[in-house]
Short mmCIF file of C-alpha atoms in Angstrom, two decimals:
data_model
loop_
_atom_site.label_atom_id
_atom_site.label_comp_id
_atom_site.label_asym_id
_atom_site.label_seq_id
_atom_site.Cartn_x
_atom_site.Cartn_y
_atom_site.Cartn_z
CA MET A 21 0.00 0.00 0.00
CA ASP A 22 1.22 3.51 -0.81
CA LYS A 23 2.44 5.68 2.02
CA VAL A 24 0.30 8.59 0.91
CA ARG A 25 -3.11 9.03 -0.57
CA VAL A 26 -3.46 11.75 -3.22
CA ILE A 27 -6.57 13.91 -3.41
CA GLU A 28 -6.89 15.86 -6.61
CA ILE A 29 -7.94 19.51 -6.22
CA LYS A 30 -7.10 21.18 -9.55
CA LYS A 31 -8.31 24.62 -8.56
CA SER A 32 -6.94 28.05 -9.35
CA VAL A 33 -5.89 29.94 -6.24
CA PHE A 34 -7.67 33.02 -7.60
CA ALA A 35 -10.96 31.23 -8.40
CA GLU A 36 -12.68 31.94 -5.08
CA ASN A 37 -11.66 35.60 -5.11
CA GLU A 38 -13.03 35.97 -8.63
CA GLN A 39 -16.38 34.54 -7.48
CA ASP A 40 -16.45 36.86 -4.45
CA ALA A 41 -15.55 39.82 -6.66
CA ASN A 42 -18.30 39.08 -9.19
CA ALA A 43 -20.88 38.72 -6.41
CA LEU A 44 -19.80 42.01 -4.82
CA ARG A 45 -19.86 43.81 -8.19
CA GLN A 46 -23.45 42.69 -8.77
CA GLU A 47 -24.57 43.68 -5.24
CA LEU A 48 -23.09 47.15 -5.62
CA LYS A 49 -24.73 47.56 -9.01
CA ASP A 50 -28.10 46.62 -7.52
CA ARG A 51 -27.60 49.20 -4.75
CA GLY A 52 -26.56 51.89 -7.24
CA VAL A 53 -23.08 52.27 -5.74
CA TYR A 54 -20.19 52.71 -8.17
CA LEU A 55 -16.88 51.34 -6.86
CA LEU A 56 -13.64 52.54 -8.44
CA ASN A 57 -10.41 50.69 -7.66
CA LEU A 58 -7.53 53.14 -7.88
CA MET A 59 -4.04 51.67 -8.09
CA SER A 60 -0.51 53.01 -8.52
CA ALA A 61 3.05 52.83 -7.24
CA PRO A 62 3.79 54.54 -3.89
CA GLY A 63 4.32 58.28 -4.27
CA SER A 64 2.54 58.71 -7.60
CA GLY A 65 0.12 61.26 -6.13
CA LYS A 66 -2.99 59.12 -5.61
CA THR A 67 -4.18 60.98 -2.53
CA THR A 68 -3.55 64.47 -3.98
CA THR A 69 -5.31 63.49 -7.21
CA LEU A 70 -8.23 62.13 -5.22
CA ILE A 71 -8.61 65.29 -3.14
CA LYS A 72 -8.71 67.48 -6.28
CA THR A 73 -11.12 65.11 -8.03
CA ILE A 74 -13.45 64.81 -5.04
CA ASN A 75 -13.60 68.58 -4.61
CA LEU A 76 -14.71 68.89 -8.24
CA LEU A 77 -17.38 66.20 -7.85
CA LYS A 78 -18.69 66.46 -4.31
CA ASP A 79 -21.56 68.81 -5.21
CA LYS A 80 -22.74 66.42 -7.91
CA LEU A 81 -22.19 63.04 -6.23
CA ARG A 82 -22.15 61.60 -2.75
CA ILE A 83 -18.67 60.14 -2.42
CA ALA A 84 -16.89 57.96 0.13
CA VAL A 85 -13.27 56.85 0.17
CA MET A 86 -11.52 53.72 1.46
CA GLU A 87 -7.79 54.07 1.96
CA ALA A 88 -5.86 50.80 1.99
CA ASP A 89 -2.36 50.79 3.41
CA ILE A 90 -0.13 48.41 5.25
CA ASP A 91 -0.15 50.75 8.26
CA SER A 92 -1.08 54.30 9.49
CA ASP A 93 -4.15 56.42 8.83
CA VAL A 94 -2.46 59.53 7.35
CA ASP A 95 -4.25 59.21 4.00
CA ALA A 96 -7.75 58.77 5.42
CA VAL A 97 -7.25 61.76 7.72
CA LYS A 98 -5.83 63.86 4.87
CA ILE A 99 -8.82 63.09 2.62
CA LYS A 100 -11.31 63.86 5.37
CA GLU A 101 -9.65 67.17 6.25
CA ALA A 102 -9.27 68.32 2.65
CA THR A 103 -12.70 67.31 1.33
CA GLY A 104 -14.99 66.75 4.31
CA ILE A 105 -16.29 63.49 2.85
CA GLN A 106 -16.63 60.14 4.57
CA SER A 107 -13.35 58.22 4.57
CA ILE A 108 -12.17 55.02 6.20
CA GLN A 109 -8.69 53.55 6.60
CA LEU A 110 -8.17 49.85 5.92
CA HIS A 111 -5.06 48.09 7.19
CA THR A 112 -3.94 45.12 5.17
CA GLY A 113 -1.67 43.88 7.98
CA GLY A 114 1.36 43.43 5.76
CA MET A 115 -0.49 42.22 2.69
CA CYS A 116 0.44 43.93 -0.55
CA HIS A 117 -3.07 44.15 -2.01
CA LEU A 118 -6.77 44.05 -1.21
CA ASP A 119 -9.00 41.21 -2.31
CA ALA A 120 -12.78 41.14 -2.71
CA GLU A 121 -13.42 39.93 0.84
CA MET A 122 -11.29 42.71 2.37
CA THR A 123 -13.04 45.24 0.13
CA ARG A 124 -16.41 43.98 1.36
CA GLN A 125 -15.29 44.37 4.98
CA GLY A 126 -14.21 47.94 4.21
CA LEU A 127 -17.57 48.73 2.59
CA ASP A 128 -19.33 47.36 5.68
CA GLY A 129 -17.52 50.03 7.70
CA LEU A 130 -18.98 52.85 5.58
CA ASP A 131 -22.45 54.33 5.67
CA LEU A 132 -23.47 53.65 2.07
CA ASP A 133 -26.92 55.21 2.36
CA GLY A 134 -27.31 57.55 -0.60
CA VAL A 135 -23.66 57.14 -1.62
CA ASP A 136 -23.13 57.16 -5.43
CA LEU A 137 -19.39 56.63 -5.65
CA VAL A 138 -16.88 54.79 -3.48
CA ILE A 139 -13.23 55.15 -4.37
CA LEU A 140 -10.89 52.48 -3.09
CA GLU A 141 -7.31 53.66 -2.91
CA ASN A 142 -5.48 50.35 -3.16
CA VAL A 143 -2.04 49.63 -1.65
CA GLY A 144 0.76 51.41 -3.53
CA ASN A 145 2.18 48.63 -5.70
CA LEU A 146 2.16 47.89 -9.43
CA VAL A 147 2.23 44.11 -9.18
CA CYS A 148 -0.08 42.43 -6.70
CA PRO A 149 -3.20 44.62 -6.76
CA ALA A 150 -3.51 43.90 -10.48
CA GLU A 151 -3.90 40.20 -9.78
CA PHE A 152 -6.70 40.40 -7.26
CA ASP A 153 -10.12 41.52 -8.46
CA THR A 154 -11.66 43.72 -5.75
CA GLY A 155 -15.19 43.65 -7.15
CA ALA A 156 -14.89 47.23 -8.42
CA ALA A 157 -16.91 48.37 -11.44
CA ARG A 158 -13.77 49.82 -13.00
CA ASN A 159 -10.03 49.90 -12.40
CA ALA A 160 -7.98 53.05 -12.71
CA MET A 161 -4.29 53.62 -12.21
CA ILE A 162 -2.03 56.61 -11.82
CA LEU A 163 1.41 56.58 -13.40
CA SER A 164 3.57 59.54 -12.45
CA VAL A 165 6.14 61.08 -14.76
CA PRO A 166 9.24 60.35 -12.60
CA GLU A 167 8.45 56.62 -12.83
CA GLY A 168 9.21 56.71 -16.57
CA HIS A 169 7.25 56.14 -19.77
CA ASP A 170 8.46 52.53 -20.02
CA LYS A 171 6.42 51.26 -17.05
CA PRO A 172 3.67 49.71 -19.25
CA LEU A 173 6.38 47.43 -20.65
CA LYS A 174 7.66 46.45 -17.22
CA TYR A 175 4.33 45.94 -15.44
CA PRO A 176 2.12 44.61 -18.25
CA LEU A 177 -0.64 43.12 -16.10
CA MET A 178 -1.38 46.38 -14.26
CA PHE A 179 -1.86 48.23 -17.54
CA SER A 180 -3.91 45.45 -19.09
CA VAL A 181 -6.50 45.42 -16.25
CA CYS A 182 -7.01 49.21 -16.12
CA ASP A 183 -9.85 51.02 -17.87
CA VAL A 184 -8.20 54.39 -17.40
CA VAL A 185 -4.57 55.44 -16.91
CA VAL A 186 -4.03 58.88 -15.35
CA ILE A 187 -0.56 60.27 -16.00
CA ASN A 188 0.32 62.59 -13.13
CA LYS A 189 3.04 65.21 -12.56
CA MET A 190 3.00 66.28 -16.21
CA ASP A 191 4.53 69.63 -15.12
CA VAL A 192 7.91 67.95 -14.56
CA ALA A 193 7.92 65.89 -17.79
CA PRO A 194 10.83 67.86 -19.39
CA TYR A 195 13.11 67.11 -16.42
CA PHE A 196 12.58 63.37 -16.64
CA ASP A 197 12.73 62.92 -20.44
CA PHE A 198 9.22 61.57 -20.19
CA ASP A 199 7.74 60.88 -23.63
CA LEU A 200 3.93 60.99 -23.40
CA GLU A 201 3.38 59.70 -26.94
CA LYS A 202 5.67 56.70 -26.32
CA CYS A 203 3.88 56.04 -23.04
CA LYS A 204 0.49 56.08 -24.79
CA GLU A 205 1.85 53.70 -27.42
CA TYR A 206 3.12 51.26 -24.76
CA ILE A 207 -0.19 51.43 -22.88
CA ALA A 208 -2.06 50.68 -26.14
CA MET A 209 0.14 47.60 -26.66
CA ARG A 210 -1.08 46.23 -23.32
CA ASN A 211 -4.63 47.49 -23.53
CA PRO A 212 -5.97 49.17 -26.68
CA ASN A 213 -9.17 50.21 -24.83
CA ALA A 214 -7.51 52.07 -21.96
CA LYS A 215 -8.25 55.78 -21.77
CA VAL A 216 -5.19 57.95 -21.02
CA ILE A 217 -5.62 61.24 -19.12
CA PRO A 218 -2.53 63.43 -18.53
CA ILE A 219 -2.85 65.65 -15.43
CA CYS A 220 -0.94 67.66 -12.88
CA ALA A 221 -2.62 67.10 -9.52
CA LYS A 222 -0.58 69.85 -7.87
CA THR A 223 -1.82 72.62 -10.18
CA GLY A 224 -5.12 70.87 -10.94
CA GLU A 225 -4.48 70.84 -14.68
CA GLY A 226 -6.34 68.03 -16.45
CA VAL A 227 -8.02 66.81 -13.24
CA GLU A 228 -11.33 67.99 -14.66
CA ALA A 229 -11.07 65.45 -17.50
CA PHE A 230 -10.64 62.63 -14.99
CA ALA A 231 -13.53 63.96 -12.86
CA GLN A 232 -15.70 64.16 -15.98
CA TRP A 233 -14.86 60.56 -16.95
CA LEU A 234 -15.76 59.42 -13.43
CA LEU A 235 -19.02 61.37 -13.40
CA GLU A 236 -20.09 59.80 -16.70
CA GLN A 237 -19.15 56.36 -15.39
CA VAL A 238 -21.31 56.77 -12.28
CA GLN A 239 -24.23 58.13 -14.30
CA THR A 240 -24.01 55.24 -16.78
CA LEU A 241 -24.17 52.70 -13.95
CA LYS A 242 -27.29 54.33 -12.56
CA HIS A 243 -29.22 54.16 -15.84
CA MET B 542 6.02 40.15 -2.63
CA HIS B 543 2.51 38.75 -3.06
CA GLU B 544 3.60 35.21 -2.28
CA LEU B 545 2.46 35.43 1.35
CA GLY B 546 -1.03 36.47 0.24
CA ILE B 547 -1.10 33.56 -2.19
CA VAL B 548 0.00 31.19 0.59
CA PHE B 549 -2.95 32.37 2.72
CA TYR B 550 -5.27 31.59 -0.20
CA ILE B 551 -3.72 28.12 -0.62
CA ILE B 552 -4.14 27.40 3.10
CA ARG B 553 -7.80 28.49 2.98
CA ASP B 554 -8.56 26.27 -0.05
CA VAL B 555 -6.62 23.30 1.32
CA LYS B 556 -8.41 23.53 4.68
CA ALA B 557 -11.75 23.46 2.83
CA ALA B 558 -10.67 20.44 0.78
CA ALA B 559 -9.48 18.67 3.95
CA ALA B 560 -12.82 19.26 5.65
CA GLU B 561 -14.71 17.94 2.61
CA ASN B 562 -12.61 14.78 2.54
CA SER B 563 -12.46 14.31 6.35
CA VAL B 564 -8.69 14.63 6.34
CA GLN B 565 -6.91 15.42 9.63
CA ARG B 566 -3.38 15.74 8.38
CA ILE B 567 -1.72 16.76 5.10
CA SER B 568 1.87 15.81 4.28
CA ALA B 569 2.24 17.75 1.02
CA VAL B 570 0.44 20.21 -1.22
CA VAL B 571 1.30 20.08 -4.92
CA MET B 572 1.06 23.33 -6.91
CA ASN B 573 1.08 24.02 -10.65
CA ILE B 574 2.91 27.32 -11.11
CA GLY B 575 3.19 28.87 -14.56
CA GLU B 576 6.54 30.22 -15.66
CA VAL B 577 5.07 33.69 -16.31
CA SER B 578 2.57 33.73 -13.42
CA THR B 579 4.79 36.28 -11.55
CA VAL B 580 5.00 33.91 -8.59
CA VAL B 581 8.56 33.30 -7.36
CA PRO B 582 8.73 29.62 -6.30
CA GLU B 583 11.45 30.16 -3.66
CA TYR B 584 9.44 32.94 -1.98
CA LEU B 585 6.32 30.79 -2.12
CA THR B 586 8.01 27.86 -0.34
CA ASP B 587 9.58 30.21 2.25
CA CYS B 588 6.21 31.81 3.01
CA TRP B 589 4.65 28.36 3.09
CA ARG B 590 7.05 27.13 5.80
CA TRP B 591 6.26 30.14 7.98
CA ALA B 592 2.49 30.09 7.54
CA ALA B 593 1.78 26.33 7.20
CA ASP B 594 3.58 25.48 10.45
CA LYS B 595 1.04 27.60 12.34
CA GLU B 596 -1.76 25.26 11.19
CA PRO B 597 -2.14 21.85 12.93
CA LEU B 598 -3.46 20.36 9.66
CA LEU B 599 -0.37 21.46 7.73
CA LYS B 600 2.45 21.49 10.30
CA GLY B 601 5.64 20.19 8.68
CA SER B 602 3.95 19.70 5.31
CA GLU B 603 5.85 20.23 2.11
CA LEU B 604 4.83 22.58 -0.70
CA LYS B 605 5.81 20.86 -3.97
CA ILE B 606 6.00 23.04 -7.04
CA ASN B 607 5.40 21.85 -10.56
CA MET B 608 6.63 24.54 -12.95
CA ILE B 609 4.55 24.85 -16.14
CA PRO B 610 6.56 26.19 -19.11
CA ALA B 611 4.96 29.19 -20.80
CA VAL B 612 3.82 28.71 -24.40
CA THR B 613 2.47 31.42 -26.69
CA GLN B 614 0.51 30.87 -29.89
CA CYS B 615 0.54 33.17 -32.89
CA GLN B 616 -2.90 34.00 -34.27
CA ASP B 617 -1.51 34.87 -37.69
CA CYS B 618 0.65 31.84 -38.53
CA GLY B 619 -0.80 29.47 -35.93
CA GLN B 620 2.57 28.29 -34.64
CA GLU B 621 3.52 27.95 -30.98
CA TYR B 622 6.72 29.20 -29.35
CA GLU B 623 8.46 29.66 -25.96
CA THR B 624 7.07 32.79 -24.31
CA VAL B 625 10.06 33.59 -22.12
CA LYS B 626 12.50 33.48 -25.04
CA TYR B 627 10.53 35.52 -27.58
CA GLY B 628 7.94 37.52 -25.60
CA LYS B 629 4.91 38.81 -27.46
CA THR B 630 6.45 38.77 -30.95
CA CYS B 631 6.17 35.55 -32.96
CA PRO B 632 9.66 34.30 -33.96
CA HIS B 633 8.19 32.47 -36.98
CA CYS B 634 6.39 35.32 -38.75
CA GLY B 635 7.13 38.48 -36.72
CA SER B 636 3.48 39.11 -35.82
CA GLY B 637 2.53 40.68 -32.48
CA ASN B 638 -0.93 39.16 -32.68
CA THR B 639 -0.17 36.43 -30.14
CA PHE B 640 -1.75 35.03 -26.99
CA LEU B 641 -0.55 33.03 -24.02
CA LEU B 642 -1.60 29.35 -24.25
CA LYS B 643 -0.26 28.28 -20.88
CA GLY B 644 2.18 29.41 -18.22
CA ASN B 645 -0.03 31.71 -16.14
CA GLU B 646 -1.23 29.02 -13.69
CA VAL B 647 -1.37 29.45 -9.92
CA GLU B 648 -3.25 26.29 -9.17
CA ILE B 649 -3.51 23.72 -6.40
CA LYS B 650 -3.02 20.42 -8.21
CA GLU B 651 -3.47 17.95 -5.38
CA ILE B 652 -2.86 17.24 -1.72
CA GLU B 653 -1.04 14.25 -0.24
CA VAL B 654 -2.46 12.66 2.86
CA PRO B 655 -0.41 10.18 4.96
CA ASN B 656 -1.91 6.66 5.15
CA ASN B 657 -1.96 5.23 8.63
#
């Protein structure tokens, strides 16, 4: 007799998360809540971009924010102080991403009554968050100029899962030899449907285009 | 460094499979890992040791890794080639109209249960 018995499983590790994510997406749709998953590398200006965007939209939409980080609550406090909207800090406890179950727990901590738009600021990382579906209606990412226009080549999965790519810190492009046209070309190689929006969150330039895209997205979901 | 998160997922799925099959003890978990899945096998086994030893069901169990070579197929000429060597451009006809056939797996293949 063999020393071990083998039980076949043959199951993708991501299968359960994908099921959870699809269920969450449907629930949110039924409730009329639009969830945006915002991803980027650390330091790309996610929080600053969010503050500017929220201030443009807060008279038109009821917005809430979930800030996911490994530790601290600096981002959630910053958002609350700068915009006055409901924000919550999620700690991933060392994990490099959020999955659908963690996203659900975060949503449970918010008062979603009358809320149109929830923005999830994912952990700053260009690898792992792309692999785990959070249940969001759409994925967006911010690429900042100092990171370089070649990032779509180096982190293909991130760019292939995003519906919109915001390119931030355009004001410093000349100092970093950042080639916007090349960047757009590389993004199109990974994802021909991705919308590219160049902005400068510091001066507010271009943020309106991102806010407009988001507003249309939320309105489309509701109809 | 997403290997620890993946290990937590494996542990969750393996615990469910053990409960379904009334298994009290697992001696090994066999994984299929694709060459271009972005999972680093050494990190996965290191994370496994740390996390699995905290679970009575999995204490001392081995994580065996089956690497699956990545293969891409060209939609224009229909031929297959090694993904890692040639990337997204078909070495036979130069087309970029290619898709990954296999090599992206992060899959639990089977578990081994000691007979006693």
